[in-house]
Coordinates of C-alpha atoms and ligand atoms in Angstrom, one line a residue:
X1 CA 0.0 0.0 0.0
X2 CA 1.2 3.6 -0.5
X3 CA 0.6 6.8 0.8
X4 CA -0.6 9.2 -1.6
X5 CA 1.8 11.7 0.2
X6 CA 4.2 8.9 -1.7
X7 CA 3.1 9.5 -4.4
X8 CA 3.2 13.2 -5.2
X9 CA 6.9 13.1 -3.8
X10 CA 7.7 10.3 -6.4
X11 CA 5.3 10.2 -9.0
X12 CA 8.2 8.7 -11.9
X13 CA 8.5 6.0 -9.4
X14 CA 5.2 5.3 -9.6
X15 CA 4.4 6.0 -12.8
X16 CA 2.1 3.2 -15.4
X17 CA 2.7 0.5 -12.1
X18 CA 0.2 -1.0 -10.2
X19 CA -0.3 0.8 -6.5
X20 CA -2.8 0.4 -3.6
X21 CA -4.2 2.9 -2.0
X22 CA -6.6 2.8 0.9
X23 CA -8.5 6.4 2.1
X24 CA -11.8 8.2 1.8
X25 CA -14.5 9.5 -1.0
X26 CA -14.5 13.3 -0.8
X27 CA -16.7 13.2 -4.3
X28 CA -18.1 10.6 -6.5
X29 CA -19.3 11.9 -10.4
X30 CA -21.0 8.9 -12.4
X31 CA -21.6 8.5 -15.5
X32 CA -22.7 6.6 -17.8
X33 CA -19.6 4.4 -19.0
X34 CA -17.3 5.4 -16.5
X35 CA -17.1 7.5 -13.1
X36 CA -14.5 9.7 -11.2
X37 CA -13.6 9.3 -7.4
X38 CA -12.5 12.6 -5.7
X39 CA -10.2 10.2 -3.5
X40 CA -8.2 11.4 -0.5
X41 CA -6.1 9.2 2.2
X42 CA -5.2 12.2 4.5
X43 CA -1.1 11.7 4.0
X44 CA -1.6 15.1 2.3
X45 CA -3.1 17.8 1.5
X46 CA -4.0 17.0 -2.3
X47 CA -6.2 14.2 -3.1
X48 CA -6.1 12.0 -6.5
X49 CA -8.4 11.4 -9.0
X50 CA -9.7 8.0 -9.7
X51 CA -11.1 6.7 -12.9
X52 CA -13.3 3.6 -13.1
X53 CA -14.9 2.2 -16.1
X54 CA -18.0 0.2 -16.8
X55 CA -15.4 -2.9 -17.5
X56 CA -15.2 -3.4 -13.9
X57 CA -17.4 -6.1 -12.5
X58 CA -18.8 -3.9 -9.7
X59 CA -18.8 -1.0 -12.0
X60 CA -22.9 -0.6 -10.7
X61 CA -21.8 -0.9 -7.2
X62 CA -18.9 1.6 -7.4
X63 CA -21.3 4.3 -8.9
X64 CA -23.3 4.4 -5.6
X65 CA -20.2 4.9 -3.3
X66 CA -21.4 7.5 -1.6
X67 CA -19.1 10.9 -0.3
X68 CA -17.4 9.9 3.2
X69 CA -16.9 6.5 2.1
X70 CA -14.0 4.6 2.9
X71 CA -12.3 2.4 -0.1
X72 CA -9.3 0.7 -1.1
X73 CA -8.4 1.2 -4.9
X74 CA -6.1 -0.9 -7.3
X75 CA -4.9 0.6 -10.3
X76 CA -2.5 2.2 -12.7
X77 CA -1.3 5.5 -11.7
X78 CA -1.2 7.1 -14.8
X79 CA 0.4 10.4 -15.3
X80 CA -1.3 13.3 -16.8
X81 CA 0.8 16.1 -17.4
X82 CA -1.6 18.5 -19.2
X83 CA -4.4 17.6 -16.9
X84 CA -5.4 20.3 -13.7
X85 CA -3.8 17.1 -11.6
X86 CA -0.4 15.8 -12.1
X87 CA -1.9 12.2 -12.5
X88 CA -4.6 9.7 -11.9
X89 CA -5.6 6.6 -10.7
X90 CA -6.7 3.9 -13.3
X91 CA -8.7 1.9 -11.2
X92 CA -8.7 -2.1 -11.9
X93 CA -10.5 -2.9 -8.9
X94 CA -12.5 -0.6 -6.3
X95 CA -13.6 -2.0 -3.0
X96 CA -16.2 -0.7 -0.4
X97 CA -14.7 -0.9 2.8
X98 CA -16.9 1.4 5.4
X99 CA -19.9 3.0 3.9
X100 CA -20.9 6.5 4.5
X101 CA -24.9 6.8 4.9
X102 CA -27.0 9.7 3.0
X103 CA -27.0 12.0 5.5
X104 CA -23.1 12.3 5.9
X105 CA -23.0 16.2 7.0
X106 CA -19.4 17.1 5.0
X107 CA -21.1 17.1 0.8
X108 CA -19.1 18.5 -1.8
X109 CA -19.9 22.1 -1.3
X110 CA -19.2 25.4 0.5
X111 CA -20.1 24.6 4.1
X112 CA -20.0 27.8 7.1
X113 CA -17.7 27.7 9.5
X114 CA -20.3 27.8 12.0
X115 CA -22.0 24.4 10.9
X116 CA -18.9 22.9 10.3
X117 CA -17.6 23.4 14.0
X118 CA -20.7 21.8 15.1
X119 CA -19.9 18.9 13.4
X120 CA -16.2 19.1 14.6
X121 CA -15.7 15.3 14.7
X122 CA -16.2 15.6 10.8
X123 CA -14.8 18.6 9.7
X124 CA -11.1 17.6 9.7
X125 CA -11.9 15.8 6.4
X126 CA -12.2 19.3 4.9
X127 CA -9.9 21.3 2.9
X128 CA -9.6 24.0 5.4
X129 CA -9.4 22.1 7.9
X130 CA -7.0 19.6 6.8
X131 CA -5.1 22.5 6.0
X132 CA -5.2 24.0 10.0
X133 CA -4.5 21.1 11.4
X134 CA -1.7 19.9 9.3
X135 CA -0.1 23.4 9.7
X136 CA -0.6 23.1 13.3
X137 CA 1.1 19.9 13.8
X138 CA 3.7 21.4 11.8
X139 CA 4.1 24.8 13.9
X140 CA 4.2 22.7 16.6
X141 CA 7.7 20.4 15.5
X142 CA 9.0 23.7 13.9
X143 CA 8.5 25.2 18.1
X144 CA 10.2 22.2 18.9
X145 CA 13.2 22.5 16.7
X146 CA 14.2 25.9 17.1
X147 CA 14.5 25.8 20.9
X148 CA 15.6 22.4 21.1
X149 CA 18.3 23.1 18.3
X150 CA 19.6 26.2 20.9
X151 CA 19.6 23.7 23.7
X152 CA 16.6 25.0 25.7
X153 CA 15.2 22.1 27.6
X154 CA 11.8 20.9 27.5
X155 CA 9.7 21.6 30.6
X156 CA 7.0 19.4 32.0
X157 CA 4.9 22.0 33.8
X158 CA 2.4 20.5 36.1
X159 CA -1.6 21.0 35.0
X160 CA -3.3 20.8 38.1
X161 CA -1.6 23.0 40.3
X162 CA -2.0 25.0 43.8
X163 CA -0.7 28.2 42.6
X164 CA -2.3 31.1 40.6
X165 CA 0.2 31.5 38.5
X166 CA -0.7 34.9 37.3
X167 CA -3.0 36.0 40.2
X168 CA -5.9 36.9 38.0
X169 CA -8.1 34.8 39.6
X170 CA -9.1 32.9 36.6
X171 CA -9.0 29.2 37.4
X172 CA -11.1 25.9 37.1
X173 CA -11.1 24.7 40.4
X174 CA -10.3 20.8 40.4
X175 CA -11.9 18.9 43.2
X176 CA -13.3 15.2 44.5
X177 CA -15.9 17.0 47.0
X178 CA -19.3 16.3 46.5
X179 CA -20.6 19.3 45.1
X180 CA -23.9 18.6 46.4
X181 CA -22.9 18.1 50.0
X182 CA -19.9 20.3 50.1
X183 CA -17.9 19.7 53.4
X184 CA -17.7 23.8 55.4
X185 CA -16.5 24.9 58.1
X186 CA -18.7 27.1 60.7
X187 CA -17.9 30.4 59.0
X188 CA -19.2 28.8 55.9
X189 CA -15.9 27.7 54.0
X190 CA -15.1 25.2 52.1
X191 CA -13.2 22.5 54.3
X192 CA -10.3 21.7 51.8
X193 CA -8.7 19.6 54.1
X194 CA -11.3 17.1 53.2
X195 CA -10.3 17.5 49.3
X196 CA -8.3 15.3 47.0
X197 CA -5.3 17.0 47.8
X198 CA -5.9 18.6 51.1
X199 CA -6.0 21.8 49.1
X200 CA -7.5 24.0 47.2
X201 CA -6.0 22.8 43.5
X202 CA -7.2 24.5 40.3
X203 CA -5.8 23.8 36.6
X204 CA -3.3 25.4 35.7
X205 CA -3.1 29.3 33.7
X206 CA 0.5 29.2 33.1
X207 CA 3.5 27.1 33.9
X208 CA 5.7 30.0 34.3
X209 CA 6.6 29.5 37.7
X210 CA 7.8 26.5 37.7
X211 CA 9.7 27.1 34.3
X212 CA 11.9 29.9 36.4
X213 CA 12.4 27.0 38.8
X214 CA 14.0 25.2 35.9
X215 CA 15.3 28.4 34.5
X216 CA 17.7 28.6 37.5
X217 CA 18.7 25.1 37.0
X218 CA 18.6 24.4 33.6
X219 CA 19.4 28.2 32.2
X220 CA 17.3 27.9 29.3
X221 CA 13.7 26.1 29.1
X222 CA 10.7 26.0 27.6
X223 CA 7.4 25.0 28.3
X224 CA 4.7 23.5 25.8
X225 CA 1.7 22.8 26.9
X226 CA -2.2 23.1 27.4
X227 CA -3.0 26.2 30.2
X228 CA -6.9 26.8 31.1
X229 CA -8.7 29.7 32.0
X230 CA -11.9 30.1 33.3
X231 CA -12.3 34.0 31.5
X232 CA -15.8 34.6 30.5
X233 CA -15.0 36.2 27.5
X234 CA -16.8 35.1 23.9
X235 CA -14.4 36.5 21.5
X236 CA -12.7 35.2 18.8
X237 CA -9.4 35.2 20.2
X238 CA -10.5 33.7 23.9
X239 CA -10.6 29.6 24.3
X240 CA -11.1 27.9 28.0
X241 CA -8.0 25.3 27.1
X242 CA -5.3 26.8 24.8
X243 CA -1.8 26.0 24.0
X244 CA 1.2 27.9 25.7
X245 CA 4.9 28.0 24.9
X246 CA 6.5 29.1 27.6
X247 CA 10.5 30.1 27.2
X248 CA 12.4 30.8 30.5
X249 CA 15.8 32.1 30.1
X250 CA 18.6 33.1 33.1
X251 CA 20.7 36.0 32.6
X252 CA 18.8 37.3 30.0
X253 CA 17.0 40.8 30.3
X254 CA 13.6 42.3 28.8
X255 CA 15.8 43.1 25.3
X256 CA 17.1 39.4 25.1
X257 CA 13.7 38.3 25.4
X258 CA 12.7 40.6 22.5
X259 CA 14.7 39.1 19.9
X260 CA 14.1 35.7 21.1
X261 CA 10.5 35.8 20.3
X262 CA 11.0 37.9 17.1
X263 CA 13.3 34.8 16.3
X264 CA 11.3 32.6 16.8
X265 CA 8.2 33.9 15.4
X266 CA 9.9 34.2 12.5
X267 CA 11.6 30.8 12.4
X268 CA 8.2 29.3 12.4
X269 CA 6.6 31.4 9.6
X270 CA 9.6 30.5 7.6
X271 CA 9.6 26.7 8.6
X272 CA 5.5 26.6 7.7
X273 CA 6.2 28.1 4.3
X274 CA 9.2 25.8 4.0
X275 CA 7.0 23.0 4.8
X276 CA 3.3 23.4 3.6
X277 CA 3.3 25.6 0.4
X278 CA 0.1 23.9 -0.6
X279 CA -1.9 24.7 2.4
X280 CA 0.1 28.4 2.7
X281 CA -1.2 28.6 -1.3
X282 CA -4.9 27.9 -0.2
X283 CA -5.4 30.2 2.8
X284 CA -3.9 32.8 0.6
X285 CA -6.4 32.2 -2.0
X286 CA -9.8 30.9 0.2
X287 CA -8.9 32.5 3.8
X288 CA -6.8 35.6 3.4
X289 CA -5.5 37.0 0.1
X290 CA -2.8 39.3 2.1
X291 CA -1.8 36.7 4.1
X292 CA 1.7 35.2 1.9
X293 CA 2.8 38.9 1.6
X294 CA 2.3 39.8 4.8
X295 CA 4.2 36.7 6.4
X296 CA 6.7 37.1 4.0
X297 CA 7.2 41.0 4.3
X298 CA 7.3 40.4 8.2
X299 CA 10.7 38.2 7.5
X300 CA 12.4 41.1 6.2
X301 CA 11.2 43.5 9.0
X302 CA 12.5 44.1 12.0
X303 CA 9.6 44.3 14.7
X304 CA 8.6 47.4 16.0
X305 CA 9.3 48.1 20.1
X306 CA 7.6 51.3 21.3
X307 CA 6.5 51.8 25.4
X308 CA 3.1 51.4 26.1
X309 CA 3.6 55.5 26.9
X310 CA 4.1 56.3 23.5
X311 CA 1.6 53.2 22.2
X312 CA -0.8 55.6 23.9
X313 CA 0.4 58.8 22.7
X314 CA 0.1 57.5 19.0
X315 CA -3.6 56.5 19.9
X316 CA -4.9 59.5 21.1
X317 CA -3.4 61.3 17.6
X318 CA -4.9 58.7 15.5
X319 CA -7.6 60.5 14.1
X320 CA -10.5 57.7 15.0
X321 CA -13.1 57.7 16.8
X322 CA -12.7 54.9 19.7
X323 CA -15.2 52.6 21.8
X324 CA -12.7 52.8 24.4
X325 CA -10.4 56.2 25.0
X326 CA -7.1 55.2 25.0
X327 CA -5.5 56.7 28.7
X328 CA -1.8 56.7 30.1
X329 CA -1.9 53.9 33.0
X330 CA -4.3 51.8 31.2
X331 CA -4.4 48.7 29.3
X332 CA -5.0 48.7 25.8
X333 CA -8.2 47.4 23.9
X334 CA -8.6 45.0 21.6
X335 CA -9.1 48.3 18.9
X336 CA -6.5 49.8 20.3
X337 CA -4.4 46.6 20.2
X338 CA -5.6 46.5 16.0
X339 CA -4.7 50.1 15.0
X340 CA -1.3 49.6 16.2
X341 CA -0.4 46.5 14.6
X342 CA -2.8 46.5 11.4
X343 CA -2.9 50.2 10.6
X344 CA -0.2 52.3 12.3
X345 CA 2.4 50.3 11.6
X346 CA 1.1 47.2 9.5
X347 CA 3.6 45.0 11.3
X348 CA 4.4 43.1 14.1
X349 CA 4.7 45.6 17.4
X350 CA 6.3 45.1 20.4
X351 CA 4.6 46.8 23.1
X352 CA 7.0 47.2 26.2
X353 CA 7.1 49.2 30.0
X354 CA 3.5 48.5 30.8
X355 CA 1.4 50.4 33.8
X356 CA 2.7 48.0 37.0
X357 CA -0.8 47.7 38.0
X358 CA -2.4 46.3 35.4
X359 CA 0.1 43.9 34.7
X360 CA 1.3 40.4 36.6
X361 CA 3.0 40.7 40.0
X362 CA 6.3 39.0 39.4
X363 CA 7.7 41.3 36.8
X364 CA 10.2 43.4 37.4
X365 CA 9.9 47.1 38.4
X366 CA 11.7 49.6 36.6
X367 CA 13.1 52.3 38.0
X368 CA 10.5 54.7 37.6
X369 CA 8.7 53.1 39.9
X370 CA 5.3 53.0 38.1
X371 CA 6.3 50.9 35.0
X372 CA 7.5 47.3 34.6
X373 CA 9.6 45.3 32.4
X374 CA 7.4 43.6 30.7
X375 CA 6.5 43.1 26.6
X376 CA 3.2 42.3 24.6
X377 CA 4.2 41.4 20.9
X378 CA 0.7 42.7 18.7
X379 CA 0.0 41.2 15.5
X380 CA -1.9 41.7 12.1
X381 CA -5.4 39.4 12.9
X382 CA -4.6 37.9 16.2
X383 CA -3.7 40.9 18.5
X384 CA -1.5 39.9 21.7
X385 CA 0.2 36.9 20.4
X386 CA 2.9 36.8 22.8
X387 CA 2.9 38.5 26.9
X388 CA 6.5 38.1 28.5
X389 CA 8.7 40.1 30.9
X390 CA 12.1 40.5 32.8
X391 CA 11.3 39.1 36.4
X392 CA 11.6 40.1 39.5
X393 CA 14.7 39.3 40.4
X394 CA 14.6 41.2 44.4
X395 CA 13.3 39.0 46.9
X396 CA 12.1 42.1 48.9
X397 CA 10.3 43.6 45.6
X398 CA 9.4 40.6 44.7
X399 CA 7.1 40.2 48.6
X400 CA 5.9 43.7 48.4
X401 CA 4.4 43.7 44.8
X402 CA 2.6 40.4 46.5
X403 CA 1.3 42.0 49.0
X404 CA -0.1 44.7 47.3
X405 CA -1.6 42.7 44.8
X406 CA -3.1 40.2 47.2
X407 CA -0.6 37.2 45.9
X408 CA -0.5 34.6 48.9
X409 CA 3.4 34.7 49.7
X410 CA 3.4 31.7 52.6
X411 CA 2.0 29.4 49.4
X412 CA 4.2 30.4 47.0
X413 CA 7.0 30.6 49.3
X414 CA 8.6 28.1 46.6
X415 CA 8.5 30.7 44.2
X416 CA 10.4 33.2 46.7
X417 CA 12.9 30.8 47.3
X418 CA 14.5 31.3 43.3
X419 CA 15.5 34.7 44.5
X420 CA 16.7 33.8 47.6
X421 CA 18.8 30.7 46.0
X422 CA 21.3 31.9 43.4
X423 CA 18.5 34.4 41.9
X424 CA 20.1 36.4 38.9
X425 CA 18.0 38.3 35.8
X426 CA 16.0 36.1 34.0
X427 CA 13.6 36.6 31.5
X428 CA 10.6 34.9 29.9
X429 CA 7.3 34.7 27.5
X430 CA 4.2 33.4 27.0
X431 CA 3.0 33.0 22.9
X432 CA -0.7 31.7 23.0
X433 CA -0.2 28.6 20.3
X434 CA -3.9 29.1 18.8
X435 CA -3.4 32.9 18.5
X436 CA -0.3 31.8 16.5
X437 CA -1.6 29.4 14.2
X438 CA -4.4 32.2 13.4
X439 CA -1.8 34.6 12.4
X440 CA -0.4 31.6 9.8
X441 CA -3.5 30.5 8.8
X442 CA -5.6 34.0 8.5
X443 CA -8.1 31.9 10.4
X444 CA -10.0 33.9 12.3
X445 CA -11.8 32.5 14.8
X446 CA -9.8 30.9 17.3
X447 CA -12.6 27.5 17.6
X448 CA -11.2 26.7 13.9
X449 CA -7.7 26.5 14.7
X450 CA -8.3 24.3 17.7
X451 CA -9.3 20.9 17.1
X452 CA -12.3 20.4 20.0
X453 CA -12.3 23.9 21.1
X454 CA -13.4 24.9 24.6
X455 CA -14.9 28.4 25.2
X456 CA -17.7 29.8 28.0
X457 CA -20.8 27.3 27.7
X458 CA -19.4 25.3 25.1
X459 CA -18.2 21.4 25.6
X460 CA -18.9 19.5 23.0
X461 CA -16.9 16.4 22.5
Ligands
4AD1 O1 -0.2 37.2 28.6 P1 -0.4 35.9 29.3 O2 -1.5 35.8 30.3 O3 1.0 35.6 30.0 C1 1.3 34.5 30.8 O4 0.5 33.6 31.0 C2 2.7 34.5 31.2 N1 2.8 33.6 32.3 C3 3.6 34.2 30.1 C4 5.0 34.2 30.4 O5 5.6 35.3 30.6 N2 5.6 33.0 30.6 O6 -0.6 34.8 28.2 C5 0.4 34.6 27.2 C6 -0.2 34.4 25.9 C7 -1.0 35.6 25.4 O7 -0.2 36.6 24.8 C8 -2.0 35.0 24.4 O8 -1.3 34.8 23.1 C9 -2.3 33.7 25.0 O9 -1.2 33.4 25.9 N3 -3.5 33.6 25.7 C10 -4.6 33.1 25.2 N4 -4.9 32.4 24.1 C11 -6.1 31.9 23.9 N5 -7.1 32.0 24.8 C12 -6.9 32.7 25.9 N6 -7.9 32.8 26.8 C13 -5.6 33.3 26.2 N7 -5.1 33.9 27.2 C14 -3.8 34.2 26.9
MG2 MG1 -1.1 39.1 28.3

């Protein structure tokens, strides 16, 4: 049997000799004397045509093979180089294997987005999403080998976890109580004691803190794994379970971390290209016509850094009429996030020396004292694709920004202990892996990049 991946990379090989092919129906045209099998086995993202003629013993069966189908096919591949396809399939002998009833959901025609994700067990067997997924797989090995190939090492991060690793407050709990008889004490709380664990435990947001662990063993790590967060927000750039790539890195400060992630980013967009030019050709043509120029123009760029200061200042001199007015000392909305990156400068922006108060309590506080070292990369379509900062490297600093932000020191007295053990300046990021493989893809919706996606009210699968 071959792959028809196999194929396509060595087609002369192939060429006027019997193969075997096994895979499924994506269309079936019969006619009268012969018929045409739109015939894909998944190994890539082209399918084959097969052509079966009325000579074949089954040749009444083989007409009602209906789309969804699975088959094996013998036959002649027979190359066709005038033809749309490089070649075909000369079939001598077309077996059913699993039949696909009448009212298989994924017919030969345009389908929304929206029906198609709520047939999400089904829709990988479309273009698109044959496309999203393969490129994801892809983006993944291409994470892989860049940090591997520098020697970072590959962190385990726990998923259920004690700590709120980014004290936002957005956690599933995780629990073996009996929610209808919940064991509490006489003030009314929950008696944890009587809990799996003995403890409150949640899933996990980030695996950050535990990656600096690691960081001041290892130097370098990263992190690759799935985070949760329990954020009611329905947008298209918000899932429940997502994806995180996590760097760590000691003796590196906010600027190193910069051009890490602007190296990477680009080493993925060039490894995807590398890799998948026929799905990269089809989301240019069916998904986003800009998007091959705009990858491609982003490799020759150097990403923009500007404070969140003067990310302000160039918002309140847009001329635009905003939702939200931009403000020094406040975060930035998702419009605000879009003119910078899509219109402003129609490139990737780094935005860096955020407001201390709206951001996470262990990064480091610059000198100013209002203002820490921290960096959101903005893209073209997916916004914030990447949050990292330069730690706090103080022990002291590091126990008062807890305090004031309500971060339980005695439980993450772990955490405390990296800076009282052989702390130095260290540096990491977060990139979201969904909001990245939206940026490749043009996708735009982050529940079509993920393959059972999990957002508020929504768990299907
Ligand atoms: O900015 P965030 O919250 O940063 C952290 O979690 C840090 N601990 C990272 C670090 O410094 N090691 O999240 C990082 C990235 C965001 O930039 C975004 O791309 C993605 O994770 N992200 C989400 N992606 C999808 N759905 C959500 N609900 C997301 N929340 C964050
Ligand atoms: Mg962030």
């Amino acid at each position: 049997m071959v792959l028809v991946k196999e194929i396509y990379d060595k087609k002369e090989m192939f060429e006027n000799k019997e193969i075997l092919v096994k895979g499924w129906v994506r269309n079936n045209r019969a006619q009268k004397e012969f018929g045409f099998i739109d015939f894909h086995d998944g190994s890539f993202f082209n399918g084959v045509q097969v052509v079966y003629e009325s000579e074949l013993e089954n040749f009444k069966d083989i007409q009602k093979i209906r789309v969804g189908s699975s088959i094996s096919i013998k036959g002649i591949l027979v190359l066709t180089p005038n033809a749309k396809q490089p070649f075909e399939i000369k079939a001598s002998e077309v077996v059913l294997l699993g039949g696909s009833k009448e009212d298989y959901p994924i017919q030969p025609k345009r389908h929304t987005r929206e029906f198609l994700r709520e047939v999400a067990h089904l829709r990988s067997r479309t273009n698109l999403f044959q496309a999203v997924f393969r490129l994801r797989s892809v983006a993944a090995h291409a994470i892989h080998t860049f940090f591997q190939e520098k020697g970072f090492v590959y962190t385990h991060s726990p998923i259920i976890t004690g700590n709120d690793g980014e004290g936002a407050g957005q956690m599933f709990n995780v629990t073996t109580l009996p929610l209808k008889d919940i064991p509490k004490d006489k003030d009314g709380k929950v008696y944890y004691e009587d809990d799996f664990f003995g403890k409150e435990a949640h899933l996990t947001v980030t695996g950050q803190l535990e990656g600096e662990a690691f960081a001041m063993a290892f130097r370098n790590i990263y992190t690759f794994g799935p985070t949760f967060r329990a954020e009611n927000s329905n947008t298209q750039r918000h899932a429940s379970e997502f994806w995180m790539i996590e760097p760590e890195m000691a003796f590196a400060d906010i600027n190193d971390n910069m051009d890490m992630a602007e190296e990477m980013v680009k080493y993925v967009i060039k490894y995807v290209f590398d890799k998948l030019p026929e799905e990269m050709d089809f989301f240019n043509k069916f998904v986003d016509t800009k998007l091959k120029d705009r990858l491609e123009n982003v490799l020759s760029k150097k990403f923009e850094r500007i404070t969140h200061e003067e990310a302000v200042n160039i918002l309140l001199k847009a001329n635009k009429k905003w939702n939200v007015l931009p403000k020094q000392g406040e975060d930035l909305s998702t419009e605000h996030e879009r003119y910078l990156t899509e219109e402003h400068f129609d490139c990737p922006v780094f935005v860096t020396d955020w407001p201390k108060d709206i951001k996470a309590f262990y990064m480091k506080l610059n000198s100013d004292g209002k203002t820490v070292a921290a960096m959101d990369l903005l893209v073209p379509g997916s916004g914030e694709l990447i949050g990292g900062s330069q730690r706090e490297e103080d022990e002291e600093r590091l126990i008062e920004r807890m305090n004031q932000m309500n971060v339980p020191v005695e439980s993450l007295d772990w955490y405390v202990d990296l800076r009282r053990y052989g702390g130095c300046v260290h540096s990491g990021f977060g990139l979201g892996f969904e909001r990245l493989i939206m940026y490749l893809t043009g996708v735009e919706n982050i529940r079509d990049v993920i393959p059972f996606p999990r957002t508020p009210k929504n768990l299907e699968f």
